Each structure stands twice: as C-alpha cells, then as structure tokens.
C-alpha cells in the first residue's frame, strides 16, 4: 500500500513538473512578475507604504480596519461621522461586503491595514490577469507570449493605477469580472447545459456584494458582446457583405446625427450663455468634454504614477487638461 502511494505521488510530481516546464505556465508568470515589480517595487520593499496618495483607502478600508480590526463586517462609528451615519444593515453596507471581507483577511495575513491593502491590490491584479490570460489563450489560440501581452494590456491600464492610488482597489478586479462574465455568456450559447446561464446570473448578482458599480458594467458588456455576436451571424446568414453592413450602420448613425445635432447645438449655446452670466459654472459643455476626455497621448505615455516615468513625460501627462484628477 505504501509503495502504491509513493508511485502515485511520483506520477503527480512528474506531471506537475511537466506543466511547469510548459511556456503557457511560466511565460505569463514571468512577465507579470516583471511588470508588477516595476510598478510596485516600493510596496514590495516597504509593505507599509501605500501606492499613490491620500484617498478613499485612508478614509475607508484602512480607516475602518484600524478602528474595528476584530470584525470583518462593515461597522459604523461616530468618531468622525464616517461613513455617513448609516447602520450596518442599511443598503450602503449590504453592497461591497465580500470586497471588505477579502481586504480584512488580507490585513490579518499581512499583519496590518496598509500591508493588507497592498496584498488586496496584488490579488486584484492577479485575478484579472489570470482570467484574461486564460480567456485569450483558449478562445483565440494565441501563443503564450502574445496572450500574456494582451492580458497585461487589459490588466495594467492607466486607469487601474489611478484608481488604486486613490483607494478604489476593487476596480482592479473589474477586468476579471467582465471577461469572466463574457466567457460564461459564450459557454451559455455553446453548451446545451443551462448551468452556465445559472452561474452567469449568479456572478452578476454577486458583484453587488463586491462592488455596487460592477452590476452596471457587466450586463452592459454582455449585452454589447452578445449583440455583436448575433449581428455577425445574422449578416452572414442574410448574405450581406461586410461593406453592405457598414453602409447600413453609417445610415443609422447619419440619421441619428441629423436629428440630434440641432439639439446638441442648442444645448451648447445655452451652456455658453450660462457661463457668461454666472461665475460658478464651467465654460461650456464642449470645454467639459475636452477636460474629461482621454487624449491620444494618454494612451501612448506611461502612467504619471510610474516611478520610472521621466519628469518630462509626467509634465506632458498633466497638460491633458484633466486637472488633478487623471482618470481616463
């Protein structure tokens, strides 16, 4: 019996070694480790150092844990009025509970709230990267290197660094949730079993317990994806060429603009008049759109929070008229 157990163990170890040797296993791990170390070297060397600056992590997760380290549940305290005087069972505390429990466990494991926040951040990046990598690798049959690069672009976006820096680390899990939901939607159409539909609905519902905004993003992504999927199949079945499909879309957009542009022009003129008569409003709708819209250089230049970004590039990023809020 002992000899049989040793044989099983040897076979298991041999299979594990074979898996580890394959590029699809070590290539993504190596690339992720390099990119993560470049961006978060300070938090790796100094676990009690936060990435970014003051924000909702210091007034939310970390603050709450420091006051109630023994409880994994959202709490209310009157010491500063945060968070807004609601009781534990109010809707505010029903949403996001899973996310806070995970952060609370990270803080316990890491031995402190700041180190726990950094660990929570790390788990978020890994979660999204792994799901993105598996999806790209399996659905598009790319090489491990190309699949890893695609997944790094999906996971390590400029917006992710900004949101993490101001204390919204739950958004680091959003790419994984979105891709996972789309993946399940695909399987729901391909498989005969209804279980995929059940799990898809369950995940969409459970996102409200992680971050309330996820339940808005995920159905939108699924509807867009499924619409494109059904549309692609329909135009092929109808015998239309891709050019004919584009012409039809152009007509739809043109008709919409024909009706909407006069309204948009009227609103623009009204907003300009409001700005001339009041001092508490911004210049115009177009000016606001320019401030909060991403520019081409926002995608080409590295994040300003990256410690390896030269000062001249950081200055260029700050000249995108985003103000102090660099969300894009």
PDB file of C-alpha atoms in Angstrom:
ATOM      1  CA  UNK A   1       0.000   0.000   0.000  1.00  0.00           C
ATOM      2  CA  UNK A   2       2.857   2.357   0.897  1.00  0.00           C
ATOM      3  CA  UNK A   3       4.586   1.534  -2.388  1.00  0.00           C
ATOM      4  CA  UNK A   4       1.387   2.348  -4.301  1.00  0.00           C
ATOM      5  CA  UNK A   5       1.076   5.740  -2.571  1.00  0.00           C
ATOM      6  CA  UNK A   6       4.699   6.573  -3.397  1.00  0.00           C
ATOM      7  CA  UNK A   7       4.071   5.668  -7.036  1.00  0.00           C
ATOM      8  CA  UNK A   8       1.008   7.923  -7.195  1.00  0.00           C
ATOM      9  CA  UNK A   9       2.979  10.767  -5.579  1.00  0.00           C
ATOM     10  CA  UNK A  10       5.838  10.337  -8.053  1.00  0.00           C
ATOM     11  CA  UNK A  11       3.451  10.400 -11.011  1.00  0.00           C
ATOM     12  CA  UNK A  12       1.735  13.507  -9.652  1.00  0.00           C
ATOM     13  CA  UNK A  13       5.056  15.304  -9.172  1.00  0.00           C
ATOM     14  CA  UNK A  14       6.191  14.315 -12.646  1.00  0.00           C
ATOM     15  CA  UNK A  15       3.018  15.727 -14.179  1.00  0.00           C
ATOM     16  CA  UNK A  16       3.370  18.925 -12.142  1.00  0.00           C
ATOM     17  CA  UNK A  17       6.953  19.371 -13.375  1.00  0.00           C
ATOM     18  CA  UNK A  18       5.817  18.841 -16.958  1.00  0.00           C
ATOM     19  CA  UNK A  19       3.154  21.530 -16.565  1.00  0.00           C
ATOM     20  CA  UNK A  20       5.606  23.995 -15.013  1.00  0.00           C
ATOM     21  CA  UNK A  21       8.045  23.478 -17.894  1.00  0.00           C
ATOM     22  CA  UNK A  22       5.467  24.465 -20.492  1.00  0.00           C
ATOM     23  CA  UNK A  23       5.664  28.076 -21.804  1.00  0.00           C
ATOM     24  CA  UNK A  24       1.949  28.621 -21.219  1.00  0.00           C
ATOM     25  CA  UNK A  25       2.672  28.297 -17.481  1.00  0.00           C
ATOM     26  CA  UNK A  26       5.964  30.129 -16.874  1.00  0.00           C
ATOM     27  CA  UNK A  27       5.778  32.836 -19.569  1.00  0.00           C
ATOM     28  CA  UNK A  28       2.755  34.690 -18.077  1.00  0.00           C
ATOM     29  CA  UNK A  29       4.114  34.335 -14.534  1.00  0.00           C
ATOM     30  CA  UNK A  30       7.489  35.768 -15.545  1.00  0.00           C
ATOM     31  CA  UNK A  31       6.029  38.714 -17.461  1.00  0.00           C
ATOM     32  CA  UNK A  32       3.513  39.520 -14.729  1.00  0.00           C
ATOM     33  CA  UNK A  33       6.219  39.422 -12.049  1.00  0.00           C
ATOM     34  CA  UNK A  34       8.462  41.781 -14.040  1.00  0.00           C
ATOM     35  CA  UNK A  35       5.718  44.323 -14.755  1.00  0.00           C
ATOM     36  CA  UNK A  36       4.412  44.195 -11.197  1.00  0.00           C
ATOM     37  CA  UNK A  37       7.887  44.688  -9.744  1.00  0.00           C
ATOM     38  CA  UNK A  38       8.469  47.733 -11.988  1.00  0.00           C
ATOM     39  CA  UNK A  39       5.311  49.469 -10.837  1.00  0.00           C
ATOM     40  CA  UNK A  40       5.123  48.325  -7.220  1.00  0.00           C
ATOM     41  CA  UNK A  41       8.742  47.876  -6.172  1.00  0.00           C
ATOM     42  CA  UNK A  42       8.283  50.352  -3.303  1.00  0.00           C
ATOM     43  CA  UNK A  43       5.382  48.405  -1.761  1.00  0.00           C
ATOM     44  CA  UNK A  44       7.361  45.168  -2.128  1.00  0.00           C
ATOM     45  CA  UNK A  45      10.369  46.604  -0.280  1.00  0.00           C
ATOM     46  CA  UNK A  46       8.275  48.587   2.201  1.00  0.00           C
ATOM     47  CA  UNK A  47       4.934  46.767   2.766  1.00  0.00           C
ATOM     48  CA  UNK A  48       3.598  49.573   4.952  1.00  0.00           C
ATOM     49  CA  UNK A  49       3.932  52.090   2.105  1.00  0.00           C
ATOM     50  CA  UNK A  50       0.855  52.871   0.015  1.00  0.00           C
ATOM     51  CA  UNK A  51       0.927  53.197  -3.758  1.00  0.00           C
ATOM     52  CA  UNK A  52      -0.476  56.608  -4.693  1.00  0.00           C
ATOM     53  CA  UNK A  53      -1.580  59.339  -2.355  1.00  0.00           C
ATOM     54  CA  UNK A  54      -4.376  60.247   0.063  1.00  0.00           C
ATOM     55  CA  UNK A  55      -7.787  58.991  -0.949  1.00  0.00           C
ATOM     56  CA  UNK A  56     -10.630  56.706  -0.031  1.00  0.00           C
ATOM     57  CA  UNK A  57      -8.303  53.970   1.240  1.00  0.00           C
ATOM     58  CA  UNK A  58      -7.179  56.219   4.091  1.00  0.00           C
ATOM     59  CA  UNK A  59     -10.755  57.301   4.815  1.00  0.00           C
ATOM     60  CA  UNK A  60     -12.420  53.982   4.065  1.00  0.00           C
ATOM     61  CA  UNK A  61     -10.966  50.474   4.176  1.00  0.00           C
ATOM     62  CA  UNK A  62      -7.795  51.248   6.136  1.00  0.00           C
ATOM     63  CA  UNK A  63      -9.508  53.704   8.470  1.00  0.00           C
ATOM     64  CA  UNK A  64     -12.323  51.258   9.165  1.00  0.00           C
ATOM     65  CA  UNK A  65      -9.983  48.330   9.806  1.00  0.00           C
ATOM     66  CA  UNK A  66      -7.848  50.353  12.204  1.00  0.00           C
ATOM     67  CA  UNK A  67     -10.948  51.137  14.276  1.00  0.00           C
ATOM     68  CA  UNK A  68     -12.518  47.661  14.101  1.00  0.00           C
ATOM     69  CA  UNK A  69      -9.719  45.149  13.455  1.00  0.00           C
ATOM     70  CA  UNK A  70     -11.632  42.293  15.077  1.00  0.00           C
ATOM     71  CA  UNK A  71     -14.689  42.366  12.806  1.00  0.00           C
ATOM     72  CA  UNK A  72     -14.831  41.504   9.060  1.00  0.00           C
ATOM     73  CA  UNK A  73     -18.141  43.360   8.719  1.00  0.00           C
ATOM     74  CA  UNK A  74     -18.773  46.961   7.809  1.00  0.00           C
ATOM     75  CA  UNK A  75     -19.131  48.982  11.000  1.00  0.00           C
ATOM     76  CA  UNK A  76     -20.450  52.367  11.977  1.00  0.00           C
ATOM     77  CA  UNK A  77     -18.644  54.758  14.288  1.00  0.00           C
ATOM     78  CA  UNK A  78     -19.486  58.270  15.433  1.00  0.00           C
ATOM     79  CA  UNK A  79     -15.864  59.331  15.880  1.00  0.00           C
ATOM     80  CA  UNK A  80     -15.793  61.235  12.595  1.00  0.00           C
ATOM     81  CA  UNK A  81     -19.237  60.506  11.215  1.00  0.00           C
ATOM     82  CA  UNK A  82     -17.775  58.141   8.607  1.00  0.00           C
ATOM     83  CA  UNK A  83     -19.434  56.518   6.842  1.00  0.00           C
ATOM     84  CA  UNK A  84     -22.349  58.918   6.881  1.00  0.00           C
ATOM     85  CA  UNK A  85     -24.083  57.581   9.954  1.00  0.00           C
ATOM     86  CA  UNK A  86     -25.735  54.540   8.377  1.00  0.00           C
ATOM     87  CA  UNK A  87     -26.339  51.379  10.322  1.00  0.00           C
ATOM     88  CA  UNK A  88     -24.795  48.022   9.461  1.00  0.00           C
ATOM     89  CA  UNK A  89     -27.980  46.632   7.938  1.00  0.00           C
ATOM     90  CA  UNK A  90     -28.689  49.602   5.681  1.00  0.00           C
ATOM     91  CA  UNK A  91     -28.275  49.204   1.885  1.00  0.00           C
ATOM     92  CA  UNK A  92     -24.948  51.021   1.980  1.00  0.00           C
ATOM     93  CA  UNK A  93     -23.397  48.214   3.997  1.00  0.00           C
ATOM     94  CA  UNK A  94     -25.105  45.392   2.119  1.00  0.00           C
ATOM     95  CA  UNK A  95     -23.150  46.151  -1.038  1.00  0.00           C
ATOM     96  CA  UNK A  96     -19.407  45.656  -1.156  1.00  0.00           C
ATOM     97  CA  UNK A  97     -19.371  43.259   1.779  1.00  0.00           C
ATOM     98  CA  UNK A  98     -17.398  40.495   0.018  1.00  0.00           C
ATOM     99  CA  UNK A  99     -14.758  43.011  -1.031  1.00  0.00           C
ATOM    100  CA  UNK A 100     -14.307  44.267   2.514  1.00  0.00           C
ATOM    101  CA  UNK A 101     -14.127  40.743   3.941  1.00  0.00           C
ATOM    102  CA  UNK A 102     -11.360  39.920   1.456  1.00  0.00           C
ATOM    103  CA  UNK A 103      -9.494  43.094   2.430  1.00  0.00           C
ATOM    104  CA  UNK A 104      -9.968  42.280   6.121  1.00  0.00           C
ATOM    105  CA  UNK A 105      -8.456  38.795   5.574  1.00  0.00           C
ATOM    106  CA  UNK A 106      -5.531  40.348   3.668  1.00  0.00           C
ATOM    107  CA  UNK A 107      -4.920  42.754   6.552  1.00  0.00           C
ATOM    108  CA  UNK A 108      -4.885  39.848   9.009  1.00  0.00           C
ATOM    109  CA  UNK A 109      -2.490  37.830   6.855  1.00  0.00           C
ATOM    110  CA  UNK A 110      -0.184  40.781   6.173  1.00  0.00           C
ATOM    111  CA  UNK A 111      -0.226  41.938   9.775  1.00  0.00           C
ATOM    112  CA  UNK A 112      -1.583  45.438   9.214  1.00  0.00           C
ATOM    113  CA  UNK A 113      -4.099  47.518   7.278  1.00  0.00           C
ATOM    114  CA  UNK A 114      -1.634  49.175   4.867  1.00  0.00           C
ATOM    115  CA  UNK A 115       0.206  45.954   4.066  1.00  0.00           C
ATOM    116  CA  UNK A 116      -3.199  44.278   3.768  1.00  0.00           C
ATOM    117  CA  UNK A 117      -4.310  46.915   1.271  1.00  0.00           C
ATOM    118  CA  UNK A 118      -1.201  46.223  -0.819  1.00  0.00           C
ATOM    119  CA  UNK A 119      -1.908  42.494  -0.679  1.00  0.00           C
ATOM    120  CA  UNK A 120      -5.536  43.150  -1.690  1.00  0.00           C
ATOM    121  CA  UNK A 121      -4.228  45.181  -4.631  1.00  0.00           C
ATOM    122  CA  UNK A 122      -1.904  42.366  -5.662  1.00  0.00           C
ATOM    123  CA  UNK A 123      -4.717  39.811  -5.576  1.00  0.00           C
ATOM    124  CA  UNK A 124      -6.847  42.090  -7.750  1.00  0.00           C
ATOM    125  CA  UNK A 125      -4.168  42.354 -10.428  1.00  0.00           C
ATOM    126  CA  UNK A 126      -3.512  38.598 -10.356  1.00  0.00           C
ATOM    127  CA  UNK A 127      -7.224  37.777 -10.501  1.00  0.00           C
ATOM    128  CA  UNK A 128      -7.840  39.886 -13.598  1.00  0.00           C
ATOM    129  CA  UNK A 129      -4.605  38.863 -15.300  1.00  0.00           C
ATOM    130  CA  UNK A 130      -5.186  35.122 -14.868  1.00  0.00           C
ATOM    131  CA  UNK A 131      -8.752  35.237 -16.195  1.00  0.00           C
ATOM    132  CA  UNK A 132      -7.772  37.463 -19.120  1.00  0.00           C
ATOM    133  CA  UNK A 133      -4.821  35.212 -19.971  1.00  0.00           C
ATOM    134  CA  UNK A 134      -6.857  32.006 -19.869  1.00  0.00           C
ATOM    135  CA  UNK A 135      -9.616  33.545 -21.961  1.00  0.00           C
ATOM    136  CA  UNK A 136      -7.294  34.955 -24.638  1.00  0.00           C
ATOM    137  CA  UNK A 137      -5.189  31.792 -24.756  1.00  0.00           C
ATOM    138  CA  UNK A 138      -8.121  29.389 -25.086  1.00  0.00           C
ATOM    139  CA  UNK A 139     -10.533  31.394 -27.217  1.00  0.00           C
ATOM    140  CA  UNK A 140      -8.086  32.949 -29.675  1.00  0.00           C
ATOM    141  CA  UNK A 141      -5.447  30.177 -29.710  1.00  0.00           C
ATOM    142  CA  UNK A 142      -2.540  32.597 -29.470  1.00  0.00           C
ATOM    143  CA  UNK A 143       0.966  31.795 -28.284  1.00  0.00           C
ATOM    144  CA  UNK A 144       1.621  32.145 -24.529  1.00  0.00           C
ATOM    145  CA  UNK A 145       3.764  35.239 -25.147  1.00  0.00           C
ATOM    146  CA  UNK A 146       1.145  37.068 -27.234  1.00  0.00           C
ATOM    147  CA  UNK A 147      -1.661  36.023 -24.876  1.00  0.00           C
ATOM    148  CA  UNK A 148       0.380  37.310 -21.924  1.00  0.00           C
ATOM    149  CA  UNK A 149       1.000  40.669 -23.591  1.00  0.00           C
ATOM    150  CA  UNK A 150      -2.705  41.066 -24.379  1.00  0.00           C
ATOM    151  CA  UNK A 151      -3.560  40.247 -20.766  1.00  0.00           C
ATOM    152  CA  UNK A 152      -1.017  42.712 -19.399  1.00  0.00           C
ATOM    153  CA  UNK A 153      -2.563  45.480 -21.514  1.00  0.00           C
ATOM    154  CA  UNK A 154      -6.026  44.550 -20.243  1.00  0.00           C
ATOM    155  CA  UNK A 155      -4.952  44.374 -16.595  1.00  0.00           C
ATOM    156  CA  UNK A 156      -2.320  47.101 -16.163  1.00  0.00           C
ATOM    157  CA  UNK A 157      -4.233  50.064 -17.583  1.00  0.00           C
ATOM    158  CA  UNK A 158      -3.526  53.708 -16.624  1.00  0.00           C
ATOM    159  CA  UNK A 159      -6.948  53.931 -15.012  1.00  0.00           C
ATOM    160  CA  UNK A 160      -6.159  50.933 -12.794  1.00  0.00           C
ATOM    161  CA  UNK A 161      -3.116  52.686 -11.346  1.00  0.00           C
ATOM    162  CA  UNK A 162      -5.027  55.862 -10.704  1.00  0.00           C
ATOM    163  CA  UNK A 163      -7.947  54.110  -9.024  1.00  0.00           C
ATOM    164  CA  UNK A 164      -5.615  52.039  -6.882  1.00  0.00           C
ATOM    165  CA  UNK A 165      -3.717  55.175  -5.928  1.00  0.00           C
ATOM    166  CA  UNK A 166      -6.844  56.912  -4.632  1.00  0.00           C
ATOM    167  CA  UNK A 167      -8.227  53.915  -2.778  1.00  0.00           C
ATOM    168  CA  UNK A 168     -10.585  52.218  -5.238  1.00  0.00           C
ATOM    169  CA  UNK A 169      -8.727  48.949  -5.448  1.00  0.00           C
ATOM    170  CA  UNK A 170     -11.920  46.944  -6.046  1.00  0.00           C
ATOM    171  CA  UNK A 171     -11.801  48.142  -9.656  1.00  0.00           C
ATOM    172  CA  UNK A 172      -8.660  46.077 -10.176  1.00  0.00           C
ATOM    173  CA  UNK A 173     -10.997  43.063 -10.113  1.00  0.00           C
ATOM    174  CA  UNK A 174     -13.293  44.527 -12.766  1.00  0.00           C
ATOM    175  CA  UNK A 175     -11.439  43.224 -15.884  1.00  0.00           C
ATOM    176  CA  UNK A 176     -11.549  39.711 -14.452  1.00  0.00           C
ATOM    177  CA  UNK A 177     -15.263  40.008 -13.679  1.00  0.00           C
ATOM    178  CA  UNK A 178     -16.065  41.419 -17.129  1.00  0.00           C
ATOM    179  CA  UNK A 179     -14.062  38.852 -19.076  1.00  0.00           C
ATOM    180  CA  UNK A 180     -15.307  36.026 -16.887  1.00  0.00           C
ATOM    181  CA  UNK A 181     -18.906  37.089 -17.481  1.00  0.00           C
ATOM    182  CA  UNK A 182     -18.401  37.303 -21.248  1.00  0.00           C
ATOM    183  CA  UNK A 183     -16.684  33.907 -21.159  1.00  0.00           C
ATOM    184  CA  UNK A 184     -19.672  32.391 -19.366  1.00  0.00           C
ATOM    185  CA  UNK A 185     -22.014  34.072 -21.844  1.00  0.00           C
ATOM    186  CA  UNK A 186     -20.135  32.368 -24.666  1.00  0.00           C
ATOM    187  CA  UNK A 187     -20.368  28.997 -22.975  1.00  0.00           C
ATOM    188  CA  UNK A 188     -24.052  29.595 -22.334  1.00  0.00           C
ATOM    189  CA  UNK A 189     -24.629  29.768 -26.108  1.00  0.00           C
ATOM    190  CA  UNK A 190     -22.264  26.932 -26.983  1.00  0.00           C
ATOM    191  CA  UNK A 191     -23.214  24.359 -24.364  1.00  0.00           C
ATOM    192  CA  UNK A 192     -26.506  22.512 -24.030  1.00  0.00           C
ATOM    193  CA  UNK A 193     -26.492  22.770 -20.239  1.00  0.00           C
ATOM    194  CA  UNK A 194     -28.397  25.614 -18.572  1.00  0.00           C
ATOM    195  CA  UNK A 195     -25.933  25.662 -15.699  1.00  0.00           C
ATOM    196  CA  UNK A 196     -23.772  28.259 -17.479  1.00  0.00           C
ATOM    197  CA  UNK A 197     -26.755  30.609 -17.564  1.00  0.00           C
ATOM    198  CA  UNK A 198     -27.309  29.987 -13.846  1.00  0.00           C
ATOM    199  CA  UNK A 199     -23.676  30.715 -12.972  1.00  0.00           C
ATOM    200  CA  UNK A 200     -23.655  33.806 -15.173  1.00  0.00           C
ATOM    201  CA  UNK A 201     -26.696  35.229 -13.403  1.00  0.00           C
ATOM    202  CA  UNK A 202     -25.247  34.301 -10.008  1.00  0.00           C
ATOM    203  CA  UNK A 203     -21.979  36.109 -10.725  1.00  0.00           C
ATOM    204  CA  UNK A 204     -23.765  39.226 -11.952  1.00  0.00           C
ATOM    205  CA  UNK A 205     -25.851  39.235  -8.777  1.00  0.00           C
ATOM    206  CA  UNK A 206     -22.864  38.566  -6.531  1.00  0.00           C
ATOM    207  CA  UNK A 207     -20.976  41.553  -7.915  1.00  0.00           C
ATOM    208  CA  UNK A 208     -23.253  43.807  -5.879  1.00  0.00           C
ATOM    209  CA  UNK A 209     -21.691  42.240  -2.799  1.00  0.00           C
ATOM    210  CA  UNK A 210     -18.221  43.099  -4.114  1.00  0.00           C
ATOM    211  CA  UNK A 211     -18.689  46.499  -5.713  1.00  0.00           C
ATOM    212  CA  UNK A 212     -22.108  48.022  -6.491  1.00  0.00           C
ATOM    213  CA  UNK A 213     -20.956  49.531  -9.794  1.00  0.00           C
ATOM    214  CA  UNK A 214     -19.922  46.164 -11.220  1.00  0.00           C
ATOM    215  CA  UNK A 215     -23.548  45.176 -11.693  1.00  0.00           C
ATOM    216  CA  UNK A 216     -23.859  48.123 -14.102  1.00  0.00           C
ATOM    217  CA  UNK A 217     -20.721  47.375 -16.122  1.00  0.00           C
ATOM    218  CA  UNK A 218     -21.097  43.623 -16.538  1.00  0.00           C
ATOM    219  CA  UNK A 219     -24.613  43.463 -18.059  1.00  0.00           C
ATOM    220  CA  UNK A 220     -23.607  46.294 -20.411  1.00  0.00           C
ATOM    221  CA  UNK A 221     -20.543  44.345 -21.552  1.00  0.00           C
ATOM    222  CA  UNK A 222     -22.540  41.137 -22.010  1.00  0.00           C
ATOM    223  CA  UNK A 223     -25.319  42.841 -23.984  1.00  0.00           C
ATOM    224  CA  UNK A 224     -22.759  44.528 -26.245  1.00  0.00           C
ATOM    225  CA  UNK A 225     -20.844  41.300 -26.778  1.00  0.00           C
ATOM    226  CA  UNK A 226     -23.909  39.159 -27.450  1.00  0.00           C
ATOM    227  CA  UNK A 227     -25.327  41.805 -29.789  1.00  0.00           C
ATOM    228  CA  UNK A 228     -22.128  41.809 -31.843  1.00  0.00           C
ATOM    229  CA  UNK A 229     -22.113  38.003 -31.867  1.00  0.00           C
ATOM    230  CA  UNK A 230     -25.704  37.723 -33.053  1.00  0.00           C
ATOM    231  CA  UNK A 231     -25.247  40.530 -35.562  1.00  0.00           C
ATOM    232  CA  UNK A 232     -22.207  38.862 -37.115  1.00  0.00           C
ATOM    233  CA  UNK A 233     -24.143  35.641 -37.550  1.00  0.00           C
ATOM    234  CA  UNK A 234     -27.207  37.425 -38.916  1.00  0.00           C
ATOM    235  CA  UNK A 235     -25.479  39.378 -41.659  1.00  0.00           C
ATOM    236  CA  UNK A 236     -23.672  36.255 -42.832  1.00  0.00           C
ATOM    237  CA  UNK A 237     -26.938  34.323 -42.868  1.00  0.00           C
ATOM    238  CA  UNK A 238     -28.651  37.165 -44.746  1.00  0.00           C
ATOM    239  CA  UNK A 239     -25.942  37.079 -47.424  1.00  0.00           C
ATOM    240  CA  UNK A 240     -24.740  40.630 -46.770  1.00  0.00           C
ATOM    241  CA  UNK A 241     -21.151  41.630 -47.307  1.00  0.00           C
ATOM    242  CA  UNK A 242     -19.258  43.466 -44.587  1.00  0.00           C
ATOM    243  CA  UNK A 243     -19.309  46.601 -46.750  1.00  0.00           C
ATOM    244  CA  UNK A 244     -23.096  46.449 -47.014  1.00  0.00           C
ATOM    245  CA  UNK A 245     -23.321  46.074 -43.238  1.00  0.00           C
ATOM    246  CA  UNK A 246     -21.105  49.145 -42.705  1.00  0.00           C
ATOM    247  CA  UNK A 247     -23.261  51.175 -45.110  1.00  0.00           C
ATOM    248  CA  UNK A 248     -26.356  50.326 -43.099  1.00  0.00           C
ATOM    249  CA  UNK A 249     -24.624  51.348 -39.889  1.00  0.00           C
ATOM    250  CA  UNK A 250     -23.486  54.594 -41.496  1.00  0.00           C
ATOM    251  CA  UNK A 251     -27.087  55.364 -42.460  1.00  0.00           C
ATOM    252  CA  UNK A 252     -28.223  54.682 -38.878  1.00  0.00           C
ATOM    253  CA  UNK A 253     -25.520  56.975 -37.442  1.00  0.00           C
ATOM    254  CA  UNK A 254     -26.210  59.641 -40.046  1.00  0.00           C
ATOM    255  CA  UNK A 255     -29.934  59.645 -39.347  1.00  0.00           C
ATOM    256  CA  UNK A 256     -29.293  59.856 -35.628  1.00  0.00           C
ATOM    257  CA  UNK A 257     -26.905  62.793 -36.027  1.00  0.00           C
ATOM    258  CA  UNK A 258     -29.345  64.549 -38.336  1.00  0.00           C
ATOM    259  CA  UNK A 259     -31.897  64.626 -35.544  1.00  0.00           C
ATOM    260  CA  UNK A 260     -29.512  65.079 -32.591  1.00  0.00           C
ATOM    261  CA  UNK A 261     -27.131  67.765 -33.862  1.00  0.00           C
ATOM    262  CA  UNK A 262     -29.654  70.641 -33.726  1.00  0.00           C
ATOM    263  CA  UNK A 263     -30.456  69.682 -30.143  1.00  0.00           C
ATOM    264  CA  UNK A 264     -26.751  69.424 -29.263  1.00  0.00           C
ATOM    265  CA  UNK A 265     -26.103  72.811 -30.878  1.00  0.00           C
ATOM    266  CA  UNK A 266     -28.895  74.413 -28.877  1.00  0.00           C
ATOM    267  CA  UNK A 267     -27.589  72.911 -25.611  1.00  0.00           C
ATOM    268  CA  UNK A 268     -24.083  74.123 -26.419  1.00  0.00           C
ATOM    269  CA  UNK A 269     -25.298  77.679 -27.000  1.00  0.00           C
ATOM    270  CA  UNK A 270     -27.301  77.590 -23.771  1.00  0.00           C
ATOM    271  CA  UNK A 271     -24.327  76.357 -21.761  1.00  0.00           C
ATOM    272  CA  UNK A 272     -22.183  79.174 -23.149  1.00  0.00           C
ATOM    273  CA  UNK A 273     -24.798  81.742 -22.149  1.00  0.00           C
ATOM    274  CA  UNK A 274     -24.989  80.290 -18.642  1.00  0.00           C
ATOM    275  CA  UNK A 275     -21.226  80.632 -18.299  1.00  0.00           C
ATOM    276  CA  UNK A 276     -21.368  84.311 -19.318  1.00  0.00           C
ATOM    277  CA  UNK A 277     -23.931  85.166 -16.666  1.00  0.00           C
ATOM    278  CA  UNK A 278     -22.620  83.095 -13.746  1.00  0.00           C
ATOM    279  CA  UNK A 279     -19.203  82.604 -12.209  1.00  0.00           C
ATOM    280  CA  UNK A 280     -19.832  79.244 -10.569  1.00  0.00           C
ATOM    281  CA  UNK A 281     -20.149  77.126 -13.713  1.00  0.00           C
ATOM    282  CA  UNK A 282     -17.591  75.814 -16.154  1.00  0.00           C
ATOM    283  CA  UNK A 283     -17.026  77.321 -19.585  1.00  0.00           C
ATOM    284  CA  UNK A 284     -19.252  75.095 -21.699  1.00  0.00           C
ATOM    285  CA  UNK A 285     -20.285  71.545 -22.477  1.00  0.00           C
ATOM    286  CA  UNK A 286     -17.507  71.292 -25.071  1.00  0.00           C
ATOM    287  CA  UNK A 287     -14.918  72.544 -22.575  1.00  0.00           C
ATOM    288  CA  UNK A 288     -16.060  69.967 -20.001  1.00  0.00           C
ATOM    289  CA  UNK A 289     -15.942  67.228 -22.624  1.00  0.00           C
ATOM    290  CA  UNK A 290     -12.389  68.282 -23.507  1.00  0.00           C
ATOM    291  CA  UNK A 291     -11.296  68.176 -19.868  1.00  0.00           C
ATOM    292  CA  UNK A 292     -12.700  64.747 -19.095  1.00  0.00           C
ATOM    293  CA  UNK A 293     -11.940  63.052 -22.410  1.00  0.00           C
ATOM    294  CA  UNK A 294      -8.830  60.949 -22.944  1.00  0.00           C
ATOM    295  CA  UNK A 295      -6.277  62.259 -25.411  1.00  0.00           C
ATOM    296  CA  UNK A 296      -4.122  60.160 -27.719  1.00  0.00           C
ATOM    297  CA  UNK A 297      -1.045  60.775 -25.582  1.00  0.00           C
ATOM    298  CA  UNK A 298      -2.913  59.443 -22.551  1.00  0.00           C
ATOM    299  CA  UNK A 299      -2.797  56.027 -24.195  1.00  0.00           C
ATOM    300  CA  UNK A 300       0.739  56.326 -25.557  1.00  0.00           C
ATOM    301  CA  UNK A 301       2.528  57.705 -22.487  1.00  0.00           C
ATOM    302  CA  UNK A 302       3.101  55.613 -19.340  1.00  0.00           C
ATOM    303  CA  UNK A 303       1.167  56.487 -16.148  1.00  0.00           C
ATOM    304  CA  UNK A 304       2.427  59.501 -14.231  1.00  0.00           C
ATOM    305  CA  UNK A 305       2.427  57.375 -11.048  1.00  0.00           C
ATOM    306  CA  UNK A 306       5.051  55.055 -12.502  1.00  0.00           C
ATOM    307  CA  UNK A 307       8.297  55.833 -10.606  1.00  0.00           C
ATOM    308  CA  UNK A 308      10.306  55.152 -13.778  1.00  0.00           C
ATOM    309  CA  UNK A 309       8.379  57.697 -15.850  1.00  0.00           C
ATOM    310  CA  UNK A 310      10.698  60.647 -16.655  1.00  0.00           C
ATOM    311  CA  UNK A 311       9.639  64.005 -15.269  1.00  0.00           C
ATOM    312  CA  UNK A 312       9.166  65.461 -18.753  1.00  0.00           C
ATOM    313  CA  UNK A 313       6.595  62.765 -19.562  1.00  0.00           C
ATOM    314  CA  UNK A 314       4.815  63.318 -16.259  1.00  0.00           C
ATOM    315  CA  UNK A 315       4.524  67.004 -17.152  1.00  0.00           C
ATOM    316  CA  UNK A 316       3.137  66.080 -20.559  1.00  0.00           C
ATOM    317  CA  UNK A 317       0.508  63.892 -18.914  1.00  0.00           C
ATOM    318  CA  UNK A 318      -0.536  66.700 -16.588  1.00  0.00           C
ATOM    319  CA  UNK A 319      -1.086  69.008 -19.574  1.00  0.00           C
ATOM    320  CA  UNK A 320      -4.009  66.888 -20.806  1.00  0.00           C
ATOM    321  CA  UNK A 321      -6.467  69.224 -19.006  1.00  0.00           C
ATOM    322  CA  UNK A 322      -7.560  66.507 -16.619  1.00  0.00           C
ATOM    323  CA  UNK A 323      -6.662  68.717 -13.684  1.00  0.00           C
ATOM    324  CA  UNK A 324      -5.573  66.816 -10.605  1.00  0.00           C
ATOM    325  CA  UNK A 325      -7.947  64.005 -11.493  1.00  0.00           C
ATOM    326  CA  UNK A 326      -6.128  61.905 -14.087  1.00  0.00           C
ATOM    327  CA  UNK A 327      -8.881  59.323 -14.517  1.00  0.00           C
ATOM    328  CA  UNK A 328      -9.070  58.223 -18.146  1.00  0.00           C
TER     329      UNK A 328
END
